Structure formats: C-alpha cells, structure tokens
Amino acid sequence: MATLFSSEVLGGTLPSTMSDQPLGIRAIFEHAVRAHPRKEIVSRDGAAVVRFTYAAFGRRVAQLAHALRALGVRPGDRVASFAWNGHRHLELYYAVPMIGAVLHTVNIRLFPDQVAYILDHAGDRIVFYDASLTKAVKAAHALAPESGRMFVTMGAAVEPFDGALDYETLLAGEPETYDWPEIDERAAALLCYTSATTGDPKGVLFSHRSTYIHALAICLPDAMGIRERDRLLPIVPMFHVNAWGAPFGGLLTGADFILPMERLDPAGVIELCEQEQVTFSAGVPTVWMAVRDVLKAQGKKLPALRKLIIGGSALPPALLDDLEALGIEAVHAWGMTEMSPIGTVNTYLSELDDKPELQKRERYKQGVFSPIVQWRLIDELGNDVPADGVSRGELLVRGFAVAKQYYDNADATELAFEPDGWFHTGDVCTVDEYGYMEIVDRVKDFIKSGGEWISSVEVENTLMGHPSLKEACVFGVPHPKWQERPVAAVVLRETHDADEAAILAWLTDKLAKWQTPDRIIFIEAIPRTGVGKFLKRELRERYKTLFTDAG
Ligand code: ADP
C-alpha cells in the first residue's frame, strides 16, 4: 500500500529548506511555559490542595532535572514512577525525558510480583513513589531486595522506607533553569506496560517524536478538542498510557491542569469538579458510572463540566444517555497502549446533520480514526474486509504514534506485529461508510456457540440498560453441546432487587435466544485489571465447569 505511511523511502529527492529541529517533549514544555506562564497547575497533596503557575512548574522541572543528574541519572537510564495523578508526577513526566532518560510509569494496581517483574524488566535505576503507596513499593521491593535501586518519596510518608530520599529535599536549592540538551526525536522518552488484560504486561517505549505528534493529534478539535480555556482533570491514571496524552496535550494548549491524586471515588471527583470548575475530563466508564449514580441520587449537576472523553473499555449507551441528560457531553474514544493510545474519537460528522436516525446509531460507536493512524480490517485469512458497517474483521493499525515492536520481548512482538509494521490490535470491529468504527469484541472474548460468534460486548451493553444492574460482564463457558455458552456475572445496584428469571425475561425482546446468557450469576464485584477493566479470564477460570458440573 503506497501511502503517507509507506515504509518505502524515496532517495535523491530535492532536500527541503525546512528546519529539521527534533520533535519532542522539550518543545511542548518550552511552549507551555513561555506562552501560558500564568496558567495553573492544581493538585491535591495530602489533605491540602496546592496550586502554582506553569512558570513555577517550569522552574521546578528544571530543579528536578538537576536533582536527577546529581543522583547519577544518565541519558537512556530508566526512572520509574509509582504514583497517582499529582503535580510531582507531572514534573517527572517532563524532567526525566528532557534530560534524555526514560520515565517508566508503573501501574500501581499491579500485584507486587508483577511490579517486581516490570521494574526488573525495565531495568529501573530509581523509583519515585507517592508516600501513600509506600506499602506497595516495599512489597515489590521485598521480592528483589538486591536490585540496588534508589527510592525517592513524594510527599510525607507515614511509614518511611529505609534509605529513601525525599523529593522536596532533592529539589531544594537546585537552580531554577536548566540548559536542556537537544535529544534525537527517535530516542525513547516514556515506557509503559500494557495492563495485561490478555497476557503478561508488555512494554512499549514511546519516542519524543511519537509523543509530540500524538499530543498534537489529540488536541485537534474533532479529536479530544482540548482548549486553552479548559480546566482539565485527567482521571485516567498517569500510570495508564500516559493518561491518554493529557499531560502533553493539556500543557501544549495551555489548559489549566487539575490533579486528583488518590481521590477517584465519586464524591472526590465531584468535589474537585465543583471546587475547581473543571470543564473537561477523561477516564474509563466505571468512574463515570459511579459519578452519574451520585449525581442522580443527589439531584445534582456539574454545570461547568462541558465534555468527558470516555474509553479504555466500551462506553455503555445508557451511560452516554444519562450523562447527556445531566448536561455533559460524553465522547466515546478507543485506543491501546501500543497506539500512545488514542486511535478513534467519536466526533460528530457534518454529514450526519440531516440524518437523525444515523446520528443516534453512530454516537455510541468508538468513533472515527485519528489522522495519524492508518488502519485495515482483515478476515481470518488475512484478506481485507470491506468498510460497510456490517463486515467484521480484526483491526490492524500503523502510524506515527503506533509501536512497531515491544520492548525487549521478541516472542510477543512476533505474535502481534507484522514485519512491515502492521500491529494486530486483537479487536474485532466494523467500520461503516462514514468511517465510524465499532468494536464487536476482543478476539479472545468472543463466545463461540454452536457455530455462531456471540459478541460479549453486545450482550453486556444490553444488560447494562437494565435498571437494577450496576454492572454486567459476559464471558464464554465451555459447554458439552454448544462448545461455549454465554454467562453473565452481574452486580446489583444497592437497594435494587432482581432475580435470574426476571432478568432473563427482560432480555427476551432485546436479544436473540442464542445470544442470551444461559446463566445470570450475581456477584459482589467484577474482578478487574489494574486500570479497572473487566478481567474476563478470571471469571472464565472461576466458572469453567459450570455446565460440565451440571451434567
Ligand atoms: P490491555 O490490552 O492490557 O487491556 P490497553 O489498556 O492497551 O491494555 O487496552 C487496549 C484495549 O482496551 C483495546 O484493544 C480494546 O480491546 C479495549 N478498549 C479500549 N477502549 C475501548 C473502547 N472504547 N471500547 C471497547 N474496548 C476498548
């Protein structure tokens, strides 16, 4: 395919007259601090809220860079963060890559052995951790005490870590300017591991160039559309694919940047939205479901909040409708760690203006592709599938901010990447004639029943429209006759009551019989990955003998 993204490079063409100054995080930083010196960074910090200007942020980033150099951090070294969304984490986001080192944002919700594994795999020299996470860091460190790693505490620790350095002490007295080096735009800037929904965590090393291009792309008005006048609250963790690029896109546009730290409970989110007049936020559906429930229960609205970007897992249509009724525009987006992560955003295309029926259909989908992403849909034989809104295929992607391999993991790379760079997303989708992509399911989550494929996502979306259900997770269980049959694990809303028969009866005019779960199982909570996605493999394991035991 000869396109903009072609790997064929023509030789001997006329060299341009343009500057080839490297793209990178420094360019974002210098612009932000110079163009918007008075814009605010606001962060919870223990019981307090701290606020300072971009200009002051610039000075602290310089101090941190000096401190890192004094600790012996050299270009190419990996520096880990183990932290919530807070101002010190944001400082690391800039200072570490701007001295040529690599910030490894560790997922704080992984189990200690997984944390120990990725700290080791990444070869981290220093771990910067939030004081409130001391216990988890200690637990991971106890598994590899000989690593020789340094630890730096951010904030006041209740149970200090032996030998850990203190962040503020390191910064104090350091110069407030730094002579930033020029860094090759292809050099690694950030390292992030996938959340392991479908296997071991795999590392993706983002370059300065990919980070810069991704930041520009997410700011486009028909992508996230972050604006200078926004007060941006990233709820999506900075340990999860760079908070979808918000720390870069947000500062690039000059938005005020509000950081919630550990208060991700609905009351905490609502309080911050009200106190700080947040206009824009982003996060996974579960957070917004909880916020919606509280807003509805209290008859409250958040008038300043204009837009939410929701992704990471499918946005249930009922949630989108409820948020809209509360006056909040909810925009569905899809992405992956390997894509930096934004792949699609559900922008509203002008072609739909006079087609109300189509508008309704399209708004729930994952959205239209980012201009920096090239895509294909293929069938099991690798043939291209038409973009007709009906034909399903696995989605393959390539692009300026898409990985071409995993970090130091040849086996996983071989499985997921084609030699010419196409990445197998593992998502099965349709793309319609207007360009809207819809995820039908993950390849591994499809339920194969009697020769038919059942989309677990479709059944979940239907179930989540039931008034008594807080959450529903649908998965396949081996079945002696049908190969697999769908089973739904559901969580009831507090004060609601419904039994299996009632839910199955409610489903009869909503799903075909063969799509309808054979069993509805009531559980306290759905097991989740570190970033809040349903952990279906755990449920599949837990109930794998449900039909065989029953004979
Ligand atoms: P992991 O692959 O370990 O879950 P990622 O965080 O990179 O780690 O997750 C990417 C995957 O999450 C996608 O391949 C897709 O299956 C799912 N996903 C992300 N956004 C959405 C969305 N809006 N709708 C449905 N699935 C989504």
XYZ file of C-alpha atoms and ligand atoms in Angstrom:
578
model
C 0.000 0.000 0.000
C 1.788 3.140 -1.149
C 0.585 5.857 1.204
C 1.762 8.516 3.531
C 2.753 5.745 5.907
C 4.685 3.686 3.362
C 7.956 2.293 4.599
C 9.464 2.840 1.149
C 11.610 5.952 1.292
C 12.478 7.647 -1.971
C 16.111 8.599 -2.352
C 17.546 11.501 -4.306
C 14.582 13.850 -3.954
C 15.200 17.556 -3.550
C 16.093 18.374 0.084
C 13.643 20.859 1.555
C 14.513 24.219 3.016
C 12.765 23.463 6.304
C 14.290 23.104 9.737
C 14.626 19.551 10.960
C 14.651 20.533 14.611
C 13.725 17.386 16.546
C 10.154 16.938 17.742
C 9.881 16.227 21.421
C 8.740 16.865 24.939
C 11.047 19.831 25.345
C 9.191 21.633 22.547
C 5.893 21.116 24.391
C 7.415 22.253 27.678
C 9.100 25.370 26.353
C 5.989 26.467 24.523
C 3.724 25.847 27.513
C 5.887 27.740 29.969
C 6.540 30.652 27.610
C 3.107 31.050 26.032
C 0.992 30.381 29.126
C 3.125 31.313 32.156
C 0.142 32.286 34.292
C -1.985 29.197 33.641
C -2.475 26.935 36.635
C -1.476 23.525 37.830
C -3.635 22.468 40.761
C -3.016 19.271 42.688
C -4.287 17.574 45.765
C -1.368 16.981 48.117
C -2.326 15.048 51.232
C -5.181 16.971 52.824
C -4.176 20.188 51.056
C -4.603 21.491 47.519
C -1.510 23.107 46.012
C -1.642 25.458 43.068
C 1.081 27.102 41.087
C 1.621 28.587 37.637
C 3.101 26.994 34.551
C 6.055 29.347 35.084
C 6.636 27.948 38.581
C 6.167 24.443 37.202
C 8.936 25.192 34.678
C 11.267 26.166 37.497
C 10.503 23.006 39.480
C 11.044 20.834 36.401
C 14.495 22.419 35.989
C 15.274 21.764 39.666
C 14.186 18.162 39.291
C 16.387 17.754 36.219
C 19.401 18.974 38.233
C 18.469 16.625 41.065
C 18.229 13.677 38.674
C 21.632 14.436 37.224
C 23.051 14.727 40.740
C 21.668 11.265 41.502
C 23.638 9.992 38.533
C 20.781 9.569 36.033
C 22.222 9.459 32.526
C 20.666 9.529 29.061
C 18.913 6.248 28.328
C 18.504 5.326 32.017
C 15.065 4.223 33.124
C 13.458 6.070 36.024
C 10.253 4.627 37.455
C 7.273 6.471 38.836
C 4.829 4.746 41.151
C 2.320 7.467 41.636
C -1.149 8.908 41.377
C -2.049 11.873 39.187
C -0.274 14.599 41.114
C 1.964 17.590 40.405
C 5.204 15.785 41.232
C 4.312 13.033 38.811
C 3.745 15.702 36.166
C 7.173 17.161 36.914
C 8.709 13.723 36.335
C 6.820 13.465 33.032
C 8.855 16.398 31.757
C 12.178 16.413 33.622
C 13.073 12.748 33.055
C 12.675 12.674 29.239
C 14.089 16.182 28.842
C 17.475 15.032 30.195
C 17.389 12.092 27.780
C 16.316 9.466 30.321
C 13.120 7.397 30.134
C 10.186 7.679 32.536
C 8.660 4.285 33.267
C 5.166 4.870 34.639
C 4.447 1.767 36.716
C 0.844 0.689 37.189
C 0.343 0.970 40.955
C -2.511 -1.525 40.926
C -0.478 -4.473 39.716
C 0.320 -7.253 42.173
C 3.728 -6.967 43.917
C 5.216 -9.798 41.839
C 4.092 -8.066 38.618
C 5.560 -4.766 39.829
C 8.825 -6.513 40.732
C 8.815 -8.147 37.281
C 8.380 -4.939 35.315
C 10.826 -2.913 37.456
C 13.341 -5.622 36.681
C 12.390 -5.956 33.014
C 12.630 -2.198 32.549
C 15.936 -2.032 34.432
C 14.762 0.918 36.515
C 17.523 2.678 38.494
C 15.332 4.861 40.679
C 11.731 4.631 41.799
C 9.857 7.853 42.608
C 6.812 6.876 44.653
C 3.935 8.642 46.367
C 4.161 8.443 50.138
C 0.679 6.924 50.315
C 1.940 3.997 48.230
C 4.898 3.126 50.455
C 3.466 -0.239 51.434
C 3.017 -1.409 47.850
C 6.505 -0.257 46.854
C 8.009 -2.036 49.850
C 6.142 -5.228 48.981
C 7.506 -5.202 45.434
C 10.991 -4.286 46.611
C 10.981 -7.147 49.130
C 10.802 -9.531 46.166
C 14.051 -8.162 44.703
C 15.994 -6.604 47.576
C 19.333 -6.924 45.770
C 18.356 -4.687 42.882
C 20.424 -1.736 44.106
C 17.604 0.603 43.173
C 17.228 4.041 44.754
C 13.878 5.211 46.133
C 12.541 8.739 46.340
C 9.428 9.541 48.387
C 6.995 12.152 47.138
C 5.014 13.735 49.991
C 5.166 12.949 53.689
C 5.424 9.216 54.392
C 3.707 7.760 57.429
C 5.921 4.692 57.454
C 9.125 5.823 55.738
C 11.050 3.481 53.516
C 14.547 2.770 54.836
C 17.101 4.796 52.941
C 14.577 6.551 50.707
C 15.370 10.101 49.647
C 12.859 12.921 49.923
C 11.660 14.603 46.727
C 11.369 18.141 48.042
C 14.763 17.934 49.758
C 16.323 16.863 46.474
C 14.841 19.850 44.645
C 15.565 22.445 47.310
C 18.402 24.770 46.370
C 18.815 23.411 42.842
C 18.973 26.025 40.035
C 15.629 27.016 38.531
C 16.835 26.923 34.953
C 18.406 24.093 33.001
C 20.339 24.075 29.765
C 18.202 21.379 28.140
C 20.103 19.117 25.749
C 18.952 18.502 22.196
C 17.621 14.955 22.035
C 17.187 12.801 18.957
C 13.453 12.730 18.274
C 13.551 8.968 17.792
C 15.004 8.374 21.272
C 12.791 6.794 23.923
C 11.056 9.194 26.305
C 8.491 7.116 28.198
C 7.916 3.463 28.938
C 4.589 1.892 29.734
C 3.456 -1.700 30.065
C 0.078 -2.914 28.804
C -2.448 -3.610 31.505
C -2.303 -7.347 30.823
C -5.967 -7.987 30.130
C -4.896 -10.726 27.764
C -1.458 -11.848 28.937
C 1.726 -10.689 30.647
C 2.412 -6.966 30.675
C 4.326 -5.957 27.544
C 6.436 -2.806 27.381
C 6.004 -0.025 24.847
C 8.708 2.646 24.603
C 7.294 5.904 23.293
C 9.682 8.231 21.465
C 9.929 12.009 21.763
C 8.635 12.203 18.210
C 5.624 9.923 18.725
C 4.725 11.719 21.953
C 4.817 15.115 20.258
C 2.785 14.019 17.247
C 0.238 12.238 19.452
C -0.133 15.360 21.607
C -0.889 17.487 18.546
C -3.328 14.909 17.205
C -5.382 14.599 20.397
C -5.783 18.373 20.583
C -7.452 18.608 17.171
C -10.973 19.992 17.543
C -12.508 16.798 16.197
C -10.302 14.612 18.385
C -10.334 15.436 22.101
C -10.500 19.128 21.312
C -8.802 20.375 24.483
C -8.823 24.180 24.589
C -6.739 26.842 26.273
C -9.793 27.918 28.260
C -10.378 24.399 29.597
C -9.762 23.326 33.153
C -8.666 19.788 32.513
C -8.969 16.999 35.068
C -7.353 13.756 33.925
C -8.998 10.956 35.883
C -7.372 8.347 33.651
C -4.210 7.484 35.583
C -0.832 8.814 34.561
C 0.346 5.218 35.050
C -2.017 4.110 32.297
C -0.709 5.000 28.823
C 0.394 8.476 29.811
C -3.116 9.433 30.897
C -4.085 9.218 27.217
C -1.628 12.004 26.413
C -3.369 14.601 28.622
C -0.155 15.777 30.359
C 1.225 16.704 26.942
C -1.902 17.777 25.048
C -3.157 19.741 28.068
C 0.013 21.765 28.562
C 0.515 22.218 24.819
C -2.825 24.020 24.593
C -2.348 25.940 27.844
C -5.308 24.405 29.707
C -5.340 24.632 33.496
C -4.378 21.201 34.757
C -6.162 19.752 37.799
C -4.760 16.657 39.502
C -6.901 14.488 41.792
C -4.273 12.227 43.454
C -5.939 9.195 45.082
C -9.407 10.725 45.387
C -11.008 8.871 42.498
C -14.171 7.995 44.406
C -17.282 9.722 43.032
C -17.526 12.171 45.942
C -13.871 13.130 45.460
C -14.288 13.619 41.711
C -17.477 15.651 42.115
C -15.917 17.795 44.838
C -12.912 18.616 42.678
C -15.087 19.323 39.628
C -17.126 21.788 41.695
C -14.265 23.430 43.574
C -12.066 23.823 40.539
C -14.795 24.430 37.960
C -13.481 21.587 35.816
C -14.645 21.866 32.201
C -13.059 18.777 30.694
C -12.195 15.340 31.976
C -11.267 11.880 30.756
C -11.459 8.396 32.205
C -12.790 4.852 31.964
C -16.563 4.182 32.109
C -16.611 2.773 35.664
C -15.562 6.094 37.198
C -18.305 7.967 35.353
C -20.924 5.340 36.183
C -20.242 5.952 39.851
C -20.253 9.735 39.380
C -23.518 9.537 37.436
C -25.148 7.481 40.185
C -24.213 10.001 42.852
C -25.272 12.991 40.742
C -28.617 11.362 40.030
C -29.176 10.296 43.635
C -28.420 13.810 44.888
C -30.266 15.572 42.052
C -27.085 17.467 41.293
C -25.421 18.746 38.102
C -21.930 19.902 37.241
C -22.701 22.950 35.090
C -19.071 23.821 34.321
C -18.242 20.345 33.016
C -18.650 20.512 29.234
C -17.014 17.354 27.990
C -15.883 13.904 29.052
C -13.709 11.601 26.977
C -14.595 8.025 27.905
C -12.709 4.970 26.745
C -10.461 2.124 27.811
C -13.457 -0.171 27.634
C -16.789 0.193 25.866
C -18.915 3.168 26.912
C -22.358 1.703 27.666
C -25.053 3.564 25.689
C -27.113 4.008 28.867
C -24.231 5.896 30.487
C -23.853 8.198 27.480
C -27.580 8.974 27.559
C -27.605 9.570 31.317
C -24.635 11.927 31.151
C -26.235 13.819 28.319
C -29.391 14.188 30.398
C -27.155 15.703 33.089
C -25.883 18.240 30.538
C -22.482 16.612 29.996
C -21.228 15.731 26.530
C -19.788 12.213 26.732
C -17.460 11.329 23.884
C -16.517 7.735 23.246
C -12.882 7.024 22.370
C -10.842 3.923 21.745
C -7.148 3.255 21.998
C -4.386 0.967 23.077
C -1.085 1.219 24.893
C 0.627 0.315 21.611
C -1.005 3.381 19.998
C 0.055 6.020 22.569
C -3.027 5.396 22.951
C -5.709 7.333 21.024
C -6.946 5.572 17.879
C -10.502 6.845 17.427
C -12.700 9.545 18.924
C -16.429 9.796 18.354
C -16.637 13.155 16.704
C -19.929 14.228 15.219
C -19.535 14.468 11.443
C -21.385 17.153 9.448
C -22.653 14.520 7.024
C -24.989 13.353 9.801
C -26.592 16.767 10.259
C -29.802 15.937 8.440
C -29.884 12.253 9.400
C -31.222 11.998 12.954
C -31.571 8.217 12.816
C -27.947 7.814 11.813
C -26.812 10.241 14.498
C -28.348 8.002 17.117
C -26.622 4.952 15.722
C -23.191 6.486 15.278
C -22.799 8.284 18.587
C -22.380 5.096 20.607
C -19.613 3.699 18.424
C -15.918 4.001 19.253
C -15.526 6.797 16.705
C -13.607 7.886 13.650
C -9.903 7.315 13.147
C -7.264 9.794 14.144
C -5.439 11.239 11.141
C -2.179 9.801 12.459
C -3.494 6.233 12.337
C -3.634 4.031 9.262
C -5.902 1.008 9.545
C -7.077 -2.180 7.886
C -9.713 -4.761 8.704
C -8.821 -8.342 7.849
C -10.544 -11.712 8.000
C -9.023 -14.923 9.366
C -7.179 -15.499 6.098
C -5.638 -12.040 6.145
C -7.868 -10.675 3.359
C -9.155 -7.126 3.616
C -12.767 -6.850 4.744
C -14.968 -4.025 3.352
C -15.757 -0.991 5.482
C -19.510 -1.370 5.072
C -20.582 -1.243 8.703
C -21.521 -4.906 8.681
C -18.454 -6.964 7.760
C -16.341 -7.786 10.763
C -12.613 -8.122 10.793
C -9.614 -7.834 13.054
C -8.317 -4.298 13.158
C -4.692 -3.726 12.171
C -3.059 -0.350 12.687
C 0.124 1.514 11.823
C 1.099 5.112 12.265
C 3.236 7.919 13.634
C 2.394 7.107 17.243
C 1.930 3.328 16.913
C 4.593 0.922 18.173
C 6.436 -1.335 15.747
C 7.559 -3.791 18.429
C 7.522 -4.436 22.189
C 10.424 -3.527 24.417
C 12.771 -6.455 24.765
C 10.149 -9.100 24.049
C 10.757 -10.819 20.718
C 8.111 -13.509 21.260
C 5.269 -11.099 21.945
C 6.469 -8.862 19.104
C 6.367 -11.698 16.637
C 2.824 -12.581 17.638
C 1.426 -9.067 17.412
C 3.392 -7.234 14.719
C 3.749 -7.899 11.011
C 7.257 -7.408 9.613
C 6.050 -4.293 7.746
C 4.848 -2.726 10.981
C 1.123 -3.532 10.983
C 0.006 -4.178 14.546
C -2.711 -6.714 15.319
C -4.964 -4.978 17.821
C -6.817 -8.158 18.788
C -10.044 -6.155 18.460
C -12.726 -7.282 16.042
C -14.592 -4.348 14.528
C -16.774 -2.975 11.827
C -16.142 0.340 10.106
C -19.084 1.945 8.318
C -19.343 4.137 5.229
C -18.967 7.310 7.308
C -15.786 5.979 8.904
C -17.209 5.169 12.351
C -15.510 2.174 13.935
C -17.355 -0.108 16.317
C -15.699 -2.785 18.407
C -17.639 -6.001 18.247
C -15.364 -7.765 20.714
C -11.827 -8.698 21.507
C -10.723 -11.742 19.518
C -10.204 -13.617 22.780
C -13.538 -12.596 24.320
C -15.829 -13.781 21.537
C -18.085 -16.625 22.579
C -18.296 -19.429 20.062
C -21.660 -21.116 20.421
C -22.892 -23.764 18.012
C -21.035 -22.273 15.065
C -22.173 -18.702 15.838
C -19.989 -15.969 17.293
C -21.565 -14.058 20.151
C -20.204 -10.625 20.985
C -19.794 -10.390 24.756
C -19.782 -6.590 24.417
C -23.203 -6.517 22.751
C -24.746 -8.654 25.488
C -23.091 -6.539 28.192
C -24.344 -3.292 26.668
C -27.871 -4.679 26.619
C -27.693 -5.913 30.210
C -26.334 -2.592 31.433
C -29.575 -0.989 30.280
C -31.424 -2.951 32.998
C -32.456 -0.542 35.759
C -31.405 -2.835 38.614
C -27.967 -3.714 37.275
C -24.921 -1.738 38.196
C -22.538 -3.790 36.075
C -22.560 -6.815 33.822
C -19.698 -8.868 32.482
C -20.349 -11.558 29.881
C -17.970 -14.405 29.092
C -17.939 -17.818 27.431
C -18.037 -21.049 29.437
C -17.258 -24.459 27.856
C -20.449 -26.334 27.083
C -20.783 -30.044 26.203
C -23.269 -29.436 23.402
C -22.652 -25.885 22.117
C -18.882 -25.654 22.614
C -19.345 -22.462 24.615
C -22.328 -20.611 26.033
C -22.514 -17.062 27.370
C -22.754 -16.496 31.102
C -23.298 -13.096 32.689
C -21.810 -12.088 36.020
C -23.810 -9.123 37.282
C -23.674 -6.689 40.170
C -26.961 -5.361 41.504
C -27.415 -1.703 42.338
C -27.762 -1.038 46.040
C -31.402 -1.091 47.139
C -32.369 -2.905 43.942
C -33.621 -6.398 43.648
C -33.928 -8.717 40.657
C -33.515 -12.438 40.239
C -32.186 -14.507 37.387
C -35.629 -15.284 35.958
C -36.656 -11.621 35.938
C -33.508 -10.549 34.112
C -33.815 -13.342 31.561
C -37.451 -12.395 30.964
C -36.450 -8.752 30.471
C -33.907 -9.831 27.848
C -36.345 -11.789 25.685
C -37.269 -8.942 23.328
C -33.781 -7.468 23.356
C -31.529 -10.348 22.378
C -31.927 -13.398 20.147
C -32.329 -16.616 22.094
C -28.921 -17.960 21.084
C -27.259 -14.715 22.257
C -28.970 -14.717 25.622
C -26.803 -15.851 28.542
C -27.607 -19.325 29.848
C -26.940 -18.193 33.387
C -27.050 -14.894 35.259
C -24.750 -15.045 38.254
C -24.995 -12.411 40.977
C -21.639 -11.385 42.411
C -20.397 -8.682 44.781
C -17.869 -7.172 42.391
C -16.487 -7.917 38.963
C -12.773 -8.727 39.030
C -10.782 -6.001 37.298
C -7.348 -5.275 35.933
C -5.185 -2.555 37.421
C -6.910 0.071 35.296
C -10.444 -1.021 36.018
C -11.170 -3.226 33.011
C -13.124 -6.418 33.475
C -10.787 -9.353 33.991
C -12.757 -11.896 31.979
C -10.130 -14.572 32.119
C -10.555 -14.741 35.898
C -14.325 -15.239 35.541
C -13.810 -17.810 32.786
C -11.486 -19.689 35.123
C -13.821 -19.395 38.121
C -16.861 -20.762 36.259
C -15.193 -23.035 33.724
C -17.003 -26.168 34.943
C -20.412 -24.536 35.317
C -22.013 -26.566 32.521
C -19.930 -29.708 32.759
C -20.534 -29.979 36.550
C -24.228 -29.549 35.941
C -24.005 -32.527 33.616
P -4.743 -4.224 27.636
O -4.615 -4.642 26.190
O -3.828 -4.952 28.507
O -6.172 -4.153 28.126
P -4.745 -1.438 26.972
O -5.005 -0.524 28.067
O -3.773 -1.044 25.953
O -4.249 -2.746 27.649
O -6.142 -1.812 26.339
C -6.461 -1.737 24.997
C -7.728 -2.471 24.738
O -8.799 -1.966 25.524
C -8.226 -2.359 23.322
O -7.586 -3.268 22.479
C -9.707 -2.652 23.470
O -9.971 -4.028 23.465
C -10.025 -2.105 24.818
N -10.651 -0.782 24.651
C -10.110 0.429 24.759
N -11.012 1.401 24.534
C -12.175 0.777 24.262
C -13.489 1.222 23.916
N -13.810 2.494 23.842
N -14.422 0.274 23.677
C -14.138 -1.033 23.770
N -12.928 -1.511 24.091
C -11.951 -0.622 24.325
